[in-house]
Coordinates of C-alpha atoms in Angstrom, one line a residue:
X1 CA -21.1 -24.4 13.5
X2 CA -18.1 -22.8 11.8
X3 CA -18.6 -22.6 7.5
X4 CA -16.9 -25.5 5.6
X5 CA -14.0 -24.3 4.5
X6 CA -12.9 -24.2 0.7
X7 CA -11.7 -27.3 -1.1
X8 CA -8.1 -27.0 -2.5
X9 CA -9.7 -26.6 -6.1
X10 CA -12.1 -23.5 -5.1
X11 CA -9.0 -22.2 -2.9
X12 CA -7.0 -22.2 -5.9
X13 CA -9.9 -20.5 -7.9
X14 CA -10.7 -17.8 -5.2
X15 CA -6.7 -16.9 -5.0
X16 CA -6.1 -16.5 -9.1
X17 CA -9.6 -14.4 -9.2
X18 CA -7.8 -11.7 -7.6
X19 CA -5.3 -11.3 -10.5
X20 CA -8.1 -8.7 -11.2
X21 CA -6.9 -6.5 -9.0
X22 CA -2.8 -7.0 -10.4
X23 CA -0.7 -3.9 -11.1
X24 CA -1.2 -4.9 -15.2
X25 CA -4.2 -3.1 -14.6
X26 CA -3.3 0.0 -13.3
X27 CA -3.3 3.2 -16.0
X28 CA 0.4 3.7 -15.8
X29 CA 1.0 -0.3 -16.8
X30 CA -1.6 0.1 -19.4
X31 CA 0.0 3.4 -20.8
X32 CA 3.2 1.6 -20.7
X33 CA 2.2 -1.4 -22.6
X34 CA -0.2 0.9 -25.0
X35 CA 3.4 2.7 -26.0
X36 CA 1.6 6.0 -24.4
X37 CA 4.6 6.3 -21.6
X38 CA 6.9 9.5 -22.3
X39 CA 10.7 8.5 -21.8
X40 CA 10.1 9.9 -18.6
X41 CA 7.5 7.7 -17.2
X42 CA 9.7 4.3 -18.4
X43 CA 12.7 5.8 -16.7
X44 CA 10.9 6.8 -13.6
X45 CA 9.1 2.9 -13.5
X46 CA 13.0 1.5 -13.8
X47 CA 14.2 4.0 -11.5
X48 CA 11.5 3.1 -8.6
X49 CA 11.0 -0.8 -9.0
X50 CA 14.5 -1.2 -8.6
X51 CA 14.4 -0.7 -5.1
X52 CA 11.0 -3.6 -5.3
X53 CA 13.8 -5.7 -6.8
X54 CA 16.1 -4.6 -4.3
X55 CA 14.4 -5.6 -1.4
X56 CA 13.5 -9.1 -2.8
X57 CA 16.3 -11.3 -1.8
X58 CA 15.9 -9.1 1.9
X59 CA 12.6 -10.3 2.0
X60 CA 13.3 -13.9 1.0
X61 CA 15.8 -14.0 3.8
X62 CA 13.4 -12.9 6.4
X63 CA 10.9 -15.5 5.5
X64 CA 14.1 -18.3 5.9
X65 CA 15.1 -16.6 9.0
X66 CA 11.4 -17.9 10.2
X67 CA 11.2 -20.7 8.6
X68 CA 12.0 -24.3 10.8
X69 CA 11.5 -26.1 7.8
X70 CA 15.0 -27.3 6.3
X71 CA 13.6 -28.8 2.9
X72 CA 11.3 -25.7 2.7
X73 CA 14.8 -23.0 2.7
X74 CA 16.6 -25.5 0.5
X75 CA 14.3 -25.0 -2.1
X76 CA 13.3 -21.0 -1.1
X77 CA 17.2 -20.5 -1.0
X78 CA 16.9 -20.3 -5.0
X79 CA 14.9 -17.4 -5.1
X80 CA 17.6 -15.5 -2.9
X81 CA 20.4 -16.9 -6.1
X82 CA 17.9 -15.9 -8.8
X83 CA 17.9 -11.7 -7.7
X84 CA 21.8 -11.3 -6.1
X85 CA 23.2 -13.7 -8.2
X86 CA 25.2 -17.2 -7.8
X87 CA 29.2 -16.7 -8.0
X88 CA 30.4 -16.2 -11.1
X89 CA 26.6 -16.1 -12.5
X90 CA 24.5 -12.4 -13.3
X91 CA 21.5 -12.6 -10.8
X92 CA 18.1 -10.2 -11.2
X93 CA 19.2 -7.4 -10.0
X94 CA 22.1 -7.2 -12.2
X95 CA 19.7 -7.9 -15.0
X96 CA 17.7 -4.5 -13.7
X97 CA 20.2 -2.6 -13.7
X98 CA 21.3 -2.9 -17.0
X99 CA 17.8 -2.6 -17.8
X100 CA 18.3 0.8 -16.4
X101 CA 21.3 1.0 -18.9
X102 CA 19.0 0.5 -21.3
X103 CA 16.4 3.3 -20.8
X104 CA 19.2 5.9 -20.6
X105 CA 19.6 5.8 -16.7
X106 CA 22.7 6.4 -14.7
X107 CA 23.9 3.2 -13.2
X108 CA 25.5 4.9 -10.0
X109 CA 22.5 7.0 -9.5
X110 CA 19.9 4.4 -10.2
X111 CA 22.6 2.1 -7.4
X112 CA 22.4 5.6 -5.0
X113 CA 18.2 5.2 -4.4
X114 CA 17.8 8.9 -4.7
X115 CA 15.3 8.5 -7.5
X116 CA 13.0 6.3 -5.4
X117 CA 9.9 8.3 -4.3
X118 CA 8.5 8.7 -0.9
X119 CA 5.3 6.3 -1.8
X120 CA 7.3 3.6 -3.4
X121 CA 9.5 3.3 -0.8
X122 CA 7.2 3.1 2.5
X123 CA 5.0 0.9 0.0
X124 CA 7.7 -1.6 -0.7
X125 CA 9.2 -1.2 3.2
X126 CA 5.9 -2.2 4.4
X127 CA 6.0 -5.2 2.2
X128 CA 9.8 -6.2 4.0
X129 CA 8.3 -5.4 7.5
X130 CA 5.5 -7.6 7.0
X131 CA 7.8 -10.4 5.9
X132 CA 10.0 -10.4 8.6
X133 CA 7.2 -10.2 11.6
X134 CA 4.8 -12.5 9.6
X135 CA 4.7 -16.7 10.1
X136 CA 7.2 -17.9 7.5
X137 CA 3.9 -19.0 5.8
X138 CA 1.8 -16.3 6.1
X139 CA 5.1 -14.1 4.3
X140 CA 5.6 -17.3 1.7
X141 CA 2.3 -16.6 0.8
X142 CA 2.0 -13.2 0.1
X143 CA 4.6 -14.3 -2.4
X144 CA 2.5 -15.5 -4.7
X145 CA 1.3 -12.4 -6.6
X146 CA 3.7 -14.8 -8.8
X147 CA 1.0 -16.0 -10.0
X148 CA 0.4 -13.3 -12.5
X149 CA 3.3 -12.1 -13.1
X150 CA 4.4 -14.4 -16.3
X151 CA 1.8 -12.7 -18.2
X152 CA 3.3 -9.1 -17.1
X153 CA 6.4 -10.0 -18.2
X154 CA 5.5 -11.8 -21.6
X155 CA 3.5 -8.6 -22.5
X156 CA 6.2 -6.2 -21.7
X157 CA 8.4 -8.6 -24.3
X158 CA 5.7 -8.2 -26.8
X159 CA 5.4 -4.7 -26.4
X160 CA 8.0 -3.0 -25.1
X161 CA 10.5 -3.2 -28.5
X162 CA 7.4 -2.6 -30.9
X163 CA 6.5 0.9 -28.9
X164 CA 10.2 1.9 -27.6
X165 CA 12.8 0.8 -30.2
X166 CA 15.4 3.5 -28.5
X167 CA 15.1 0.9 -25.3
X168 CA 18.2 -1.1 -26.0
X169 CA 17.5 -5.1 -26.7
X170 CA 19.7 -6.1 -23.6
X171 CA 17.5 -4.2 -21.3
X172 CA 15.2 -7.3 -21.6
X173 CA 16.9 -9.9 -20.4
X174 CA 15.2 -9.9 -16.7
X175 CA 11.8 -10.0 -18.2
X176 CA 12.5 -13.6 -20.2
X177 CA 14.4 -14.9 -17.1
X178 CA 11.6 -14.4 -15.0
X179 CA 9.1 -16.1 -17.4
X180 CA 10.7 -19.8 -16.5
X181 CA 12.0 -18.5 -12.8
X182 CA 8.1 -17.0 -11.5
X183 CA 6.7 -20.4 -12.8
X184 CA 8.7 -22.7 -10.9
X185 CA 8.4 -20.2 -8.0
X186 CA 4.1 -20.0 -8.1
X187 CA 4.4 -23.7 -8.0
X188 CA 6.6 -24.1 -4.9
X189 CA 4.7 -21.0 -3.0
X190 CA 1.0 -22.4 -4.1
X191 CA 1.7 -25.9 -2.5
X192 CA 2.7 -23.8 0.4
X193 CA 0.0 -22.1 0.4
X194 CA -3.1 -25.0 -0.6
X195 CA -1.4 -27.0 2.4
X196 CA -1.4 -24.4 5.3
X197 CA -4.7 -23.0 5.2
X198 CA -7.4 -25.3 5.3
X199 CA -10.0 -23.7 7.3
X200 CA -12.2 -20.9 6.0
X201 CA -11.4 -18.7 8.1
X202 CA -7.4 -19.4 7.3
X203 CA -8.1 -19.1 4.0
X204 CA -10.1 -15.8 4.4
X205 CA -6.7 -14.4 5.9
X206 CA -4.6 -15.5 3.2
X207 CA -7.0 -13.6 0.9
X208 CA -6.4 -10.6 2.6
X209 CA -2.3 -10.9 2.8
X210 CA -2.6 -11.5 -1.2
X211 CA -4.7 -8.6 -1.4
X212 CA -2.2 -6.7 1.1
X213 CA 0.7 -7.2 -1.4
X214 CA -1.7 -6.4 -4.6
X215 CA -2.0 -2.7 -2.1
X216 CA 1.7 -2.6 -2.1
X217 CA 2.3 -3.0 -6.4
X218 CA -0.3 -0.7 -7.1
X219 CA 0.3 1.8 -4.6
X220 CA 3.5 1.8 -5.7
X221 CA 2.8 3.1 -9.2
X222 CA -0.2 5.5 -7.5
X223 CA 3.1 7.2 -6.7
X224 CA 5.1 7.6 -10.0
X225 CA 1.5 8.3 -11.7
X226 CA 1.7 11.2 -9.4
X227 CA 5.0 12.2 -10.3
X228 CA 5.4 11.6 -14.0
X229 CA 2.0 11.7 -15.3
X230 CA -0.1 14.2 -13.6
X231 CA 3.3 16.6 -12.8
X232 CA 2.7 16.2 -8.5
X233 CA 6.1 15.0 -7.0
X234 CA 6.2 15.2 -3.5
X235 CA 6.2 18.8 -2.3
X236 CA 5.1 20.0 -5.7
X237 CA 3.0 22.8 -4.4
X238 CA 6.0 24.3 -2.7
X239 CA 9.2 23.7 -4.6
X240 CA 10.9 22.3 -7.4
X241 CA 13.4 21.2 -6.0
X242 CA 13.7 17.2 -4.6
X243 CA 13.3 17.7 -1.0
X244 CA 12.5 14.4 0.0
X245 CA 14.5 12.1 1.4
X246 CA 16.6 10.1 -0.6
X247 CA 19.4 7.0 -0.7
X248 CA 18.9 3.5 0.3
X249 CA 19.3 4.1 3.6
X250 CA 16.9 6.0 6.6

């Protein structure tokens, strides 16, 4: 006889528990929000998790590509407007990139991808691979480290201008338009999720693609803690000199 699977409530419950395991929690985040990150390390976090933000609306599409469901891409089709951007209306990454402004980065340069690092970049690829092979609800799902990610942006607000008052105020303005924009979306992506999987073992795999994309945020600053902390860029031990490859494209 196969184990009764979790009721919606304990679903719910078993899901959120693994905010534990969010990229709030890694040193670097910590050292960021403790106002112990040099100007270095903030420029080197902007410089990398724009090509996350990037790759956002890309993986969006995929999971709409997959998805059969009409209503479902009417509503997912937001998320898509909320990075690139509506006509006539500033969209996320805009917003990032003048958050790069904003930390004293280079706006071609940041544009150009050749500050991305190795790590973050098979890390974040790996998450748009998985999106476009993945059931539209299995890649919908894996969304919803969303659920956490009000609280990273409210603290960066709280922090951020007390510890690094040479970060320009307009750098800011993704953090509070996320605040509103991840609520709506955890709501949308958690009824997703609470209807699909209702057997245990289901729910067991959902787990594990949640934990999948918490392996992709905090690998990703594994790599810049690498680089800008502990001085070991890619290649370190034998040159200088960037080596690796760089741009937006392979």
């Amino acid at each position: 006889m196969s184990e009764q699977a979790m009721t919606p409530e304990q679903f719910e419950q078993a899901l959120r528990a693994k905010g534990d395991y969010y990229h709030i929690h890694h040193p670097y985040h910590i050292a960021m929000h403790n106002g112990q990150a040099t100007r270095e390390q903030i420029q080197g976090w902007v410089a990398n998790r724009f090509y996350y933000q990037l790759n956002i609306p890309m993986k969006d599409a995929a999971i709409m590509a997959n998805c059969p469901d009409r209503d479902v891409r009417r509503e997912w089709v937001q998320r898509i407007l909320d990075h690139d951007g509506a006509p006539g209306e500033e969209g996320g990454i805009e917003a990032w990139l003048r958050l790069a402004e904003a930390v004293g980065l280079d706006r071609e340069q940041v544009l150009s991808g050749e500050l991305v690092l190795p790590g973050v970049r098979f890390a974040v690829d790996a998450y748009l691979n998985f999106a476009r092979r993945a059931s539209w609800q299995e890649a919908a799902s894996s969304s919803l480290t969303e659920l956490f990610a009000p609280h990273i942006h409210q603290s960066r607000l709280d922090a951020w201008p007390q510890h690094y008052p040479w970060i320009d105020e307009s750098g800011y303005d993704y953090f509070r338009k996320r605040l509103s924009e991840a609520r709506r979306d955890v709501e949308h992506g958690l009824r997703i999720t609470l209807q699909h999987y209702t057997t245990l073992a289901a729910q067991q795999r959902m787990l594990d693609i949640l934990q999948f994309k918490l392996d992709v945020l905090w690998s990703m600053l594994d790599a810049m803690s690498m680089a800008y902390e502990l001085n070991r860029p890619p290649y370190h031990t034998v040159t200088e000199q960037q080596v690796w490859h760089r741009g937006l494209g392979v």
